Coordinates of C-alpha atoms in Angstrom, one line a residue:
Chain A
X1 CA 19.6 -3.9 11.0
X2 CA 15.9 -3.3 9.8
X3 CA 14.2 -5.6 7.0
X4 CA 11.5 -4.2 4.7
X5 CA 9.3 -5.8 7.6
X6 CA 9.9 -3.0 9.5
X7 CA 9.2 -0.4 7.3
X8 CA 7.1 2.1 8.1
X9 CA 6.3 6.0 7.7
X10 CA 8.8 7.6 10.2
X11 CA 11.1 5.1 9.9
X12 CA 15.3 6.5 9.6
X13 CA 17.8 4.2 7.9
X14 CA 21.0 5.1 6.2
X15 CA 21.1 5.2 2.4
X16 CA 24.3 5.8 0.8
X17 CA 25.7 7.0 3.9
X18 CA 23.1 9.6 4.5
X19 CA 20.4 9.3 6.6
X20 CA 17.0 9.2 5.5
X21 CA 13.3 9.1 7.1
X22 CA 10.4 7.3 5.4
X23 CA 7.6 9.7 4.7
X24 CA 5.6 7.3 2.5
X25 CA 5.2 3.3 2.6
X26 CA 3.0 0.9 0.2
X27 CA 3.5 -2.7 0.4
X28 CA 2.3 -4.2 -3.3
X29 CA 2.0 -7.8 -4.7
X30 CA 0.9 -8.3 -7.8
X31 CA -1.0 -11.2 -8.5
X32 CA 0.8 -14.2 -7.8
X33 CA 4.1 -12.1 -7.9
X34 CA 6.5 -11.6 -5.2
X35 CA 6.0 -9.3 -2.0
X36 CA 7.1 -5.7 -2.8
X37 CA 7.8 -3.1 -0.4
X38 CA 7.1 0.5 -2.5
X39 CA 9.3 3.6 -0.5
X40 CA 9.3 7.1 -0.9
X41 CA 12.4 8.4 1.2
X42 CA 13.3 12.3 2.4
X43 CA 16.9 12.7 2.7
X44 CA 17.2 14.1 6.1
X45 CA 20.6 17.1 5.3
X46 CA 19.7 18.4 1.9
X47 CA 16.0 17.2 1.9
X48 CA 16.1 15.1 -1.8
X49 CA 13.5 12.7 -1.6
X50 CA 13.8 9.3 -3.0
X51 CA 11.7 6.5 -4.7
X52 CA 12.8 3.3 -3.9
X53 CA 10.7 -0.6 -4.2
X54 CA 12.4 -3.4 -2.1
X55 CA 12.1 -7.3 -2.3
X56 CA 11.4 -9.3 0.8
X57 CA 14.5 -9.9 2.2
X58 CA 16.4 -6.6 2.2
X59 CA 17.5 -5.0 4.8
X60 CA 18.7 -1.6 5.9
X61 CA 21.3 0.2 8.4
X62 CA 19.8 2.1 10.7
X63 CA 20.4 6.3 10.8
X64 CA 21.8 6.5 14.2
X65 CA 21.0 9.9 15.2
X66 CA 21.6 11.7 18.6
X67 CA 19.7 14.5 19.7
X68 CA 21.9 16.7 21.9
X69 CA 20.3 19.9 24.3
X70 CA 22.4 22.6 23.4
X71 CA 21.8 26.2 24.2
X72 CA 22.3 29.3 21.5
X73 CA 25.3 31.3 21.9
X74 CA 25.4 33.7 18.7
X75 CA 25.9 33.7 15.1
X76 CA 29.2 34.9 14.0
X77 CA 29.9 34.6 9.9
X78 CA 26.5 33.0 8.9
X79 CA 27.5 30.1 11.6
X80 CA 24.8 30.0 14.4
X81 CA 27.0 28.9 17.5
X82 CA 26.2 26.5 20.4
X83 CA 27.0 25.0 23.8
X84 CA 26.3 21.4 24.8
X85 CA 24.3 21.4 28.0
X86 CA 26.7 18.5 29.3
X87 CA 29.9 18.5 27.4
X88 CA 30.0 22.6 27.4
X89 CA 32.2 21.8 23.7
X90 CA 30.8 24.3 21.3
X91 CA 29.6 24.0 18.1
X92 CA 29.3 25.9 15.1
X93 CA 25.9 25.2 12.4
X94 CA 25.2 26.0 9.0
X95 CA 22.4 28.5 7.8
X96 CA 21.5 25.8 5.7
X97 CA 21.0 23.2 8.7
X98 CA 19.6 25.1 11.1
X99 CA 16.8 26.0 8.3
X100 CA 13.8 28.4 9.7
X101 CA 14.4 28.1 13.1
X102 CA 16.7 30.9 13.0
X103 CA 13.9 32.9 12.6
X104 CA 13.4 32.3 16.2
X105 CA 17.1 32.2 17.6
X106 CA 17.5 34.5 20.8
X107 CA 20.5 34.5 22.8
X108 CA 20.3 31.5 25.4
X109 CA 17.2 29.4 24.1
X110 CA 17.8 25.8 24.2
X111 CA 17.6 23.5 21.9
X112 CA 17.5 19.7 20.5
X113 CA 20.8 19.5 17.9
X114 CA 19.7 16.5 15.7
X115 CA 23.5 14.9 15.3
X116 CA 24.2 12.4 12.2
X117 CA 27.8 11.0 12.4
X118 CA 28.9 13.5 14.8
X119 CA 27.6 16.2 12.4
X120 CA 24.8 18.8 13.3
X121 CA 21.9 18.2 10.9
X122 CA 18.9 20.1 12.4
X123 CA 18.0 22.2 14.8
X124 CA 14.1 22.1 16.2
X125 CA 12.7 24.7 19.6
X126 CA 10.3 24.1 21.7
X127 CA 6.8 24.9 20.1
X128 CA 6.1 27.7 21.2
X129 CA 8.9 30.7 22.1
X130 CA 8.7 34.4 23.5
X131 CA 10.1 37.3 21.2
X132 CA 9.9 41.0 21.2
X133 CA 8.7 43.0 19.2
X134 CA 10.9 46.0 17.5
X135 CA 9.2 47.2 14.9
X136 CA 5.2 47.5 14.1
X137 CA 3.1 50.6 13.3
X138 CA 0.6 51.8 15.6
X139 CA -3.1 51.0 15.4
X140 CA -5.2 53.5 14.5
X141 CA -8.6 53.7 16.3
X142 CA -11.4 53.9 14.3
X143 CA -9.7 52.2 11.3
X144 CA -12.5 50.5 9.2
X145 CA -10.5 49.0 6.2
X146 CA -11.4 46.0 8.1
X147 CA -8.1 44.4 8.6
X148 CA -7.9 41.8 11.6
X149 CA -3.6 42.1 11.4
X150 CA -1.0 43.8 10.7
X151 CA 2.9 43.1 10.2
X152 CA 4.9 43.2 12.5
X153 CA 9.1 42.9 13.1
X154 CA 10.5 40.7 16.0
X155 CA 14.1 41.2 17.4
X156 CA 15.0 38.3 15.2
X157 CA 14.3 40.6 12.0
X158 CA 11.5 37.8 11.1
X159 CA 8.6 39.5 10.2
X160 CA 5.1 37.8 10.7
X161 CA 1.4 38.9 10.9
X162 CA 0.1 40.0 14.6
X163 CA -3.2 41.3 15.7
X164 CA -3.3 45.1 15.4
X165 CA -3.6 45.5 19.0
X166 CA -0.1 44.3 19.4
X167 CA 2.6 47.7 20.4
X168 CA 6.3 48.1 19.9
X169 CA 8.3 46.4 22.7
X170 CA 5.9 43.7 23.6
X171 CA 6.3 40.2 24.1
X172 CA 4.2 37.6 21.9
X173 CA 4.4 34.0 21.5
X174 CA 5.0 32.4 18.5
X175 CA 4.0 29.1 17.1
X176 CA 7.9 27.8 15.7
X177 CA 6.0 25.0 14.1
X178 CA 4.2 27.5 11.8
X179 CA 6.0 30.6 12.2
X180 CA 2.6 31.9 13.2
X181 CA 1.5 34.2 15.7
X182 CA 0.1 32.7 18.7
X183 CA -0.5 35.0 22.0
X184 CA 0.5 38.1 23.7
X185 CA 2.5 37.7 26.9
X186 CA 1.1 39.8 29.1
X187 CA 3.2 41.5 31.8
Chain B
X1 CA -12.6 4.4 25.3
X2 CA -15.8 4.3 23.7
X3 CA -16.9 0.6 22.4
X4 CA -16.3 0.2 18.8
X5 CA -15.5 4.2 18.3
X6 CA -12.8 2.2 15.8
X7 CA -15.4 2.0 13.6
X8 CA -16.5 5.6 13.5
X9 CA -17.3 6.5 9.9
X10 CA -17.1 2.6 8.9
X11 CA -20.6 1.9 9.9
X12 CA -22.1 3.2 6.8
X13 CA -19.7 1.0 4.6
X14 CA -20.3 -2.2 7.0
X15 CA -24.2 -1.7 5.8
X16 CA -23.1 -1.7 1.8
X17 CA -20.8 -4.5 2.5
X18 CA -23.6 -6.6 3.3
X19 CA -25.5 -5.3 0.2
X20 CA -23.2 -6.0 -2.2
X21 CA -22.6 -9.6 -0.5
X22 CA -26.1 -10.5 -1.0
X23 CA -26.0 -9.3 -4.1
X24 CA -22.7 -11.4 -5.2
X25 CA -24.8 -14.5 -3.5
X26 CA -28.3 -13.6 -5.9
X27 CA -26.0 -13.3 -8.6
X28 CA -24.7 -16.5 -8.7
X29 CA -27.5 -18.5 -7.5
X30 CA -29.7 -16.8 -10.5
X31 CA -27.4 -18.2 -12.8
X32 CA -27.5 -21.9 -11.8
X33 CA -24.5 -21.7 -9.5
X34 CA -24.0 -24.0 -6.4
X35 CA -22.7 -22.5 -3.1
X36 CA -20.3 -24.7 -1.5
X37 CA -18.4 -25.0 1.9
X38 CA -14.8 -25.7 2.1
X39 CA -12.8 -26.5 5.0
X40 CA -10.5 -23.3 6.2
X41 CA -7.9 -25.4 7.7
X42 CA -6.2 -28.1 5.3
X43 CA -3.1 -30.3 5.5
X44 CA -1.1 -28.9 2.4
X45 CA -1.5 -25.7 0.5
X46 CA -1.2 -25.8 -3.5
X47 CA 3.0 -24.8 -3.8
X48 CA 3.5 -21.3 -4.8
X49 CA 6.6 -19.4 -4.9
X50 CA 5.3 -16.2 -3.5
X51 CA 2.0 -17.0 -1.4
X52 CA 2.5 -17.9 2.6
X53 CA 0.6 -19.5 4.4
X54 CA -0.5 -19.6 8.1
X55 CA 0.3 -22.6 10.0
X56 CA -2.6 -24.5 11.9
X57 CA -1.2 -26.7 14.3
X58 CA 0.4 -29.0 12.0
X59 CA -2.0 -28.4 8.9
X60 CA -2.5 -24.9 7.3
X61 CA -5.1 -22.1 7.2
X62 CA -5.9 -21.9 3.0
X63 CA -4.4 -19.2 1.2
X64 CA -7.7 -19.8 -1.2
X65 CA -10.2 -22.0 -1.3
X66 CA -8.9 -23.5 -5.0
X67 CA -8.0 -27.5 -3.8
X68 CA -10.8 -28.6 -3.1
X69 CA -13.0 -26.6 -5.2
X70 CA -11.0 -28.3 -7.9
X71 CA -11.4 -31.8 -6.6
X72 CA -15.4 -31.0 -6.7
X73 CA -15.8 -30.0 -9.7
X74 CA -13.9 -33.6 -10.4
X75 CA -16.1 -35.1 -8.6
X76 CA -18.7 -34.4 -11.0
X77 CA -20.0 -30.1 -9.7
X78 CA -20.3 -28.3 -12.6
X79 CA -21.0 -24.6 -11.6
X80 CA -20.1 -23.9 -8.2
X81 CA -19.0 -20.7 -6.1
X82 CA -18.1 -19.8 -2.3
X83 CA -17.0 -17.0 -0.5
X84 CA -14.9 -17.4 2.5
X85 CA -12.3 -16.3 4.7
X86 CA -8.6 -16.7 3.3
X87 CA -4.7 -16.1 4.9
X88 CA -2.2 -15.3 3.4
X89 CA 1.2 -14.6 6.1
X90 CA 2.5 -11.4 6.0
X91 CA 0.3 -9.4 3.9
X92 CA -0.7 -6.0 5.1
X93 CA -1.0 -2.4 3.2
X94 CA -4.1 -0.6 2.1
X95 CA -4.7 -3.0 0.1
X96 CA -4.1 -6.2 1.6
X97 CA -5.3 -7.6 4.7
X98 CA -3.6 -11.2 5.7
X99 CA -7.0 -12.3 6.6
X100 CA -9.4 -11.7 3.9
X101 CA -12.3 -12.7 1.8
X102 CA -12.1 -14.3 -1.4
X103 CA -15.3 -15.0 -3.9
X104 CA -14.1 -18.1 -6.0
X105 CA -16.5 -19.5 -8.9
X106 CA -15.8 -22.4 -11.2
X107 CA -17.1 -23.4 -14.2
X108 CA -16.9 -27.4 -15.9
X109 CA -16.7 -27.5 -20.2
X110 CA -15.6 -23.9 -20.3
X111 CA -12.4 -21.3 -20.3
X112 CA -11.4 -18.1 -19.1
X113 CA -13.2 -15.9 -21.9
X114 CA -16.7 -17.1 -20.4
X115 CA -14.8 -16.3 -17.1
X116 CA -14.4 -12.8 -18.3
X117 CA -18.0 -12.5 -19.1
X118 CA -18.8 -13.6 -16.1
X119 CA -17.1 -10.7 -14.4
X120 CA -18.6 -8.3 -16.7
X121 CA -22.4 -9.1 -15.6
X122 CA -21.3 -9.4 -11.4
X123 CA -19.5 -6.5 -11.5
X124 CA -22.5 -4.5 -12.9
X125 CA -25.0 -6.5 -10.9
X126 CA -22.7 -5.5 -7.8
X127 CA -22.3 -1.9 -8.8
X128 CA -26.5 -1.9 -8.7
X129 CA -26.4 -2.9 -5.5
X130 CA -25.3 0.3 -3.8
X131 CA -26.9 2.4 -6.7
X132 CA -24.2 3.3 -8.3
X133 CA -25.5 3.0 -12.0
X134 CA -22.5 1.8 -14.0
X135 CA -20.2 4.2 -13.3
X136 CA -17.4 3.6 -10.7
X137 CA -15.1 6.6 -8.5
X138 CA -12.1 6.1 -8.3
X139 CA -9.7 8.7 -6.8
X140 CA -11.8 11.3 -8.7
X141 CA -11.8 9.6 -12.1
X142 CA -14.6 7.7 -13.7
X143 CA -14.9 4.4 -14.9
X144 CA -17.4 3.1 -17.0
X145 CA -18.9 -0.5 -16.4
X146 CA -21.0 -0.8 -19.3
X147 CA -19.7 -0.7 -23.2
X148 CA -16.8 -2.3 -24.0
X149 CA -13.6 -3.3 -21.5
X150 CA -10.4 -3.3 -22.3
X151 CA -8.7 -6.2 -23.2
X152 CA -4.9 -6.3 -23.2
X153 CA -2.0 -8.5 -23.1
X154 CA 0.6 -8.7 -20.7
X155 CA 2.9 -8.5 -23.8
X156 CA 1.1 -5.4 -25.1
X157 CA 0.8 -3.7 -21.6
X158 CA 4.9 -4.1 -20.6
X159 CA 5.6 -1.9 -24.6
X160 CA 2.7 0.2 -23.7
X161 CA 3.4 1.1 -20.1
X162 CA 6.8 -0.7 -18.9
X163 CA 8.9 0.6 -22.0
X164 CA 10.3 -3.1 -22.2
X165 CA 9.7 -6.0 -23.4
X166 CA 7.5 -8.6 -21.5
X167 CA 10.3 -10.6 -21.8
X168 CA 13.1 -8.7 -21.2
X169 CA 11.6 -7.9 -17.8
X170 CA 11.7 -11.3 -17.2
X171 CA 15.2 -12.2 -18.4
X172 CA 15.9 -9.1 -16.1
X173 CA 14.1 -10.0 -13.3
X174 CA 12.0 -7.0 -13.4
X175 CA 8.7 -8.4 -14.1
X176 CA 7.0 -7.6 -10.8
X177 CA 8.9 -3.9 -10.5
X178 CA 7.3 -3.0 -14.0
X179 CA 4.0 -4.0 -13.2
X180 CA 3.7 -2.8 -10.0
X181 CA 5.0 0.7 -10.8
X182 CA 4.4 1.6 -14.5
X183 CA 1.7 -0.9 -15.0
X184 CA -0.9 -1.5 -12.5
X185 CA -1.9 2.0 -12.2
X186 CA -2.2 2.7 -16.1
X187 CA -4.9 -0.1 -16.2
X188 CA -8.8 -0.2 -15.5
X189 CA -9.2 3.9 -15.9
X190 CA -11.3 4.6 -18.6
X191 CA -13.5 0.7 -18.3
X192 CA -12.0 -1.7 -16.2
X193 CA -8.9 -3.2 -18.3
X194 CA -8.6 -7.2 -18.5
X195 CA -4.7 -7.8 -18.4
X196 CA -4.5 -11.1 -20.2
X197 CA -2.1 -14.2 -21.7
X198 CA 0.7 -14.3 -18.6
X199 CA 3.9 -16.0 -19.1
X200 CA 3.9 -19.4 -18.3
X201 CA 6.2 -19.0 -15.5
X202 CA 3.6 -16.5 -14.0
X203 CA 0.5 -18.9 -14.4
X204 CA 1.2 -22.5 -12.2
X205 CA -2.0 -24.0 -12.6
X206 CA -3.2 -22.3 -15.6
X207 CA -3.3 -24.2 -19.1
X208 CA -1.0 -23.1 -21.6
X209 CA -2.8 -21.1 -24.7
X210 CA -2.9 -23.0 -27.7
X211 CA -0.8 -21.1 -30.5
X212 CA 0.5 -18.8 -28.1
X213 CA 4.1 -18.4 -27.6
X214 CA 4.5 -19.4 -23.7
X215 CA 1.4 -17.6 -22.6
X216 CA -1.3 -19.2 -20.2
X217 CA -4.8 -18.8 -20.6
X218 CA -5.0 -16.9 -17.5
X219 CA -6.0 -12.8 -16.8
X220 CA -6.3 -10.4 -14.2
X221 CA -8.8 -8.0 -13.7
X222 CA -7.9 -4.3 -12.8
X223 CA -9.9 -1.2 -12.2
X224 CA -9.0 2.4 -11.4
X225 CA -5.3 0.5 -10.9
X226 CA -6.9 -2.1 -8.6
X227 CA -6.3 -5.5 -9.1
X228 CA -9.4 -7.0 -8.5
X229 CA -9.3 -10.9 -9.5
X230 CA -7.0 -13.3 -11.1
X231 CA -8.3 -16.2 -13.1
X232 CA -7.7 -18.9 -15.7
X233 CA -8.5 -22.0 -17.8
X234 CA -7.5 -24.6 -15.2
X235 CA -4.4 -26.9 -16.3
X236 CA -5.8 -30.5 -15.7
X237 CA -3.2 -32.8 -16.7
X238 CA -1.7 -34.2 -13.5
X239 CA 2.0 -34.7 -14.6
X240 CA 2.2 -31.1 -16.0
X241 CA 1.1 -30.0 -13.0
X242 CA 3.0 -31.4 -10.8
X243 CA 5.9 -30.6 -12.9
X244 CA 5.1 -27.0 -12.3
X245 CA 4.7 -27.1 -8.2
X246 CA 8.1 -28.6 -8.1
X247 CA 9.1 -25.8 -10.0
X248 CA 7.5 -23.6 -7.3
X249 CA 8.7 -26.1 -4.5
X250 CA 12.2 -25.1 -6.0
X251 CA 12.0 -21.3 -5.9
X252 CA 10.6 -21.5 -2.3
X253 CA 13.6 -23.5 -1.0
X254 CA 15.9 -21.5 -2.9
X255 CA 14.2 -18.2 -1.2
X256 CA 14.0 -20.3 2.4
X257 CA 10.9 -20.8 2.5
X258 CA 8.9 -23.2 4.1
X259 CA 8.1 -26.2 2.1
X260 CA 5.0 -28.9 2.3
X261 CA 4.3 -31.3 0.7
X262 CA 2.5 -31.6 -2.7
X263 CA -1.6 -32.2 -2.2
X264 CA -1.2 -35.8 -3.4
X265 CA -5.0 -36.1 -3.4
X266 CA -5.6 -33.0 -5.5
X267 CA -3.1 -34.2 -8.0
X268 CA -5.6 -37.4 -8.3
X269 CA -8.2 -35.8 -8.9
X270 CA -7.1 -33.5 -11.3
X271 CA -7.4 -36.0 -14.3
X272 CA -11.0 -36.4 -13.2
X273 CA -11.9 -32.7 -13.9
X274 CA -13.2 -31.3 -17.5
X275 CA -12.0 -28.8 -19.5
X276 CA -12.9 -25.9 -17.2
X277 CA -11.9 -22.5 -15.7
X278 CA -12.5 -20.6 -12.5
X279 CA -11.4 -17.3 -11.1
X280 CA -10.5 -15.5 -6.9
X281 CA -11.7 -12.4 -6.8
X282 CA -11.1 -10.1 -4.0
X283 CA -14.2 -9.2 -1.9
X284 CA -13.0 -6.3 0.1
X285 CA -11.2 -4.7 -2.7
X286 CA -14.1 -4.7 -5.0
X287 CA -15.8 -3.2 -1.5
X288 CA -13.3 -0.6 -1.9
X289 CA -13.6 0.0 -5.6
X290 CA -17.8 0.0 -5.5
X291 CA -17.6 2.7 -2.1
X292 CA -14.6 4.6 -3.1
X293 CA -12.3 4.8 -0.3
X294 CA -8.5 4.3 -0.3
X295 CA -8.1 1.8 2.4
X296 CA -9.0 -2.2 2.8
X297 CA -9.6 -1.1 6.6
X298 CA -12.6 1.2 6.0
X299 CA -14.7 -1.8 4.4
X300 CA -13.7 -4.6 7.1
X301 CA -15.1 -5.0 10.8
X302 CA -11.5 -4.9 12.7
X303 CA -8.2 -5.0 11.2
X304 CA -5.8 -7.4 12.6
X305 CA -4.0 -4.1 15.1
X306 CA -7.4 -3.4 16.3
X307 CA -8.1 -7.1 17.7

């Protein structure tokens, strides 16, 4: 159990049995009133957020959340399917759970499966992944309208802004924390 | 690590800190005031329901420097001040530090109106000090020192703001919630606001206003939301008071909290004192307020996580 001593931004309890991850904290007393402990809450599946003010003397259940390596198998009627590393039991996720990081699902990449009560409640990649490129027009040389980039289609079908040296069939990095571009992989 | 690279970016407001200290100190010595010392570490603390304190060995570390400013003003001081260190257990958020400094003034054969005026010239005459002619930013309003402040009611702010009834919060137990939320950050935008006439049960050593229907002569100053000082015509009649810190001895065991016992000697005294009123007022905030940053840790030396 957490009391509002504990509080703090970062913090996951369970609220109404969902869990939920303090993104704001105030602690406020007014004069010679009681101690109070001001909250502002995400709801960690369907992202609501939350205002709630606590008394000293509350105190919360914890969210107990599992992260789980799991590695990407494919997506087979809007379910994105994966294999615990360990356990080798298959699951199936939700588009809605596994959010924009199916911009960046390829065949095989592992990832951390955020688990609430047995259920599959995010999905997050390392920071930085590999894709290739399918689709992007050629750069033409001596083109002086200036542009520094150029869109571009990875084998995802996510399109993003590259740098218009960037060809068809190359490999770049990209940033999954933005979405952005980040290098070309040489090679 | 570097030495002190804590402090990065605080050095500038460590330098007005000191102005607007001195300033405080001119102030009040310009006007006839007395600076006193108080001892930090005292066997009792004055029983509040919400306040506290840190222990000392057996005695305590004060929570406010109020006993025995009180018993000097019985003993005959008529216009003192001090500024000092205070603790109060478990307070820490932007605005609240559990070790802190507190500005107290008392005045004999007077009440909490010449109290507000009081505030009115220091917090100009601070203001002046780091140049900031009369006007105060505040999260990227203005407030105006001079003409007029506001003066309000705790009655008139809870149907202004809290859309109840001052005391239907408090049959509801709500009174804090409202003023914390809907309240507190409605006050002190335009001029600073003075929130005035609490409930009795919200005012433990104030005296109860005469005609008024169980208010206390006791106000709060806020501005740009900030609650800067709390202050009131002091309650000098012994059984009274000691009434009231039994009732404040009651909520505290009810709520488990550590009990003392009452400041006998204060309680003495306390039919020795005139008429008079006093005011805390919170240094670091007003710090805050005067060089507009967010947080009680830009205006303070080392917080307690960096010690």
């Amino acid at each position: 159990m957490y009391t509002v001593a504990d509080l703090r931004k970062g913090l996951k309890i369970t609220l109404d049995g969902d869990p939920y991850i303090v993104i704001a904290f105030e602690f406020a007393k007014p004069g010679k009133g009681q101690a109070l402990y001001r909250t502002k809450m995400r709801n960690m599946i369907n992202g609501t957020i939350l205002d709630r003010t606590y008394r000293s003397g509350e105190s919360f259940e914890p969210a107990n959340l599992e992260e789980r390596k799991m590695q990407y198998l494919y997506k087979e009627d809007e379910m994105y399917n994966f294999m615990d590393n360990e356990s080798f039991e298959q699951i199936a996720i939700s588009e809605d759970a596994i959010g924009d990081t199916k911009n960046f699902l390829i065949d095989n990449i592992e990832a951390d499966i955020l688990m609430f009560k047995e259920k599959p409640i995010g999905v997050s990649l390392p920071n930085f992944v590999n894709l290739r490129v399918t689709q992007t027009d050629p750069w033409v040389k001596g083109d002086t309208s200036g542009s520094d980039s150029k869109p571009a289609t990875l084998e995802t079908g996510y399109v993003l802004r590259v740098p218009p040296f960037i060809e068809e069939g190359e490999l770049i990095t990209v940033d999954t924390r933005t979405g952005e571009y980040s290098t070309r992989v040489k090679g | 690590m570097i030495a002190g690279s804590h402090l990065s970016g605080r050095h500038e407001n460590l330098r007005n800190r000191a102005k607007i200290l001195a300033a405080i100190r001119n102030f009040f010595v310009q006007r006839g005031f007395l600076e006193v010392e108080t001892p930090h570490r005292i066997p009792v603390p004055i029983p509040e329901a919400h306040i506290d304190v840190t222990a000392s060995g057996s005695w305590v570390l004060h929570p406010s420097p109020e006993i025995c400013m009180k018993r000097l003003m019985a003993a005959g001081f008529d216009q003192i001040f001090q500024i000092c260190r205070c603790w109060r257990d478990g307070e820490r958020g932007s605005l609240h530090l559990p070790e802190f400094t507190m500005l107290e003034w008392y005045r004999t054969h007077a009440d909490y109106l010449s109290i507000m005026d009081d505030c009115e010239a220091l917090v100009r005459c601070a203001a002046d000090a780091v140049a900031l002619k009369g006007k105060i930013r505040r999260q990227g309003k203005t407030v105006n020192l001079f003409g007029a402040w506001e003066k309000l009611t705790v009655r008139e702010a809870f149907l202004r703001y809290g859309g109840i009834s001052m005391q239907e919060a408090l049959q509801k137990d709500l009174f804090d919630e409202i003023m914390v939320c809907a309240i507190e950050p409605q006050l002190g935008l335009e001029t600073p606001t003075i929130l005035m006439e609490y409930p009795l049960e919200r005012g433990s050593l104030a005296r109860k206003k005469i005609g008024g229907e169980g208010v206390a002569e006791r106000f709060e100053l806020y501005i740009g939301g900030l609650e800067l000082a709390n202050a009131f015509s002091e309650l000098v009649d012994t059984k009274e008071q000691r009434a009231r810190f039994i009732e404040e001895q009651t909520i505290r065991a009810a709520t488990n909290k550590t009990c003392y016992p009452l400041p006998e000697k204060f309680l003495d005294d306390l039919q020795a004192i005139p008429p008079s009123a006093g005011i805390a007022f919170g240094i670091d905030r007003l710090i805050m307020l005067l060089l507009d940053v967010d947080s009680i840790d830009e205006v303070v030396a080392f917080t307690p996580e960096e010690l």
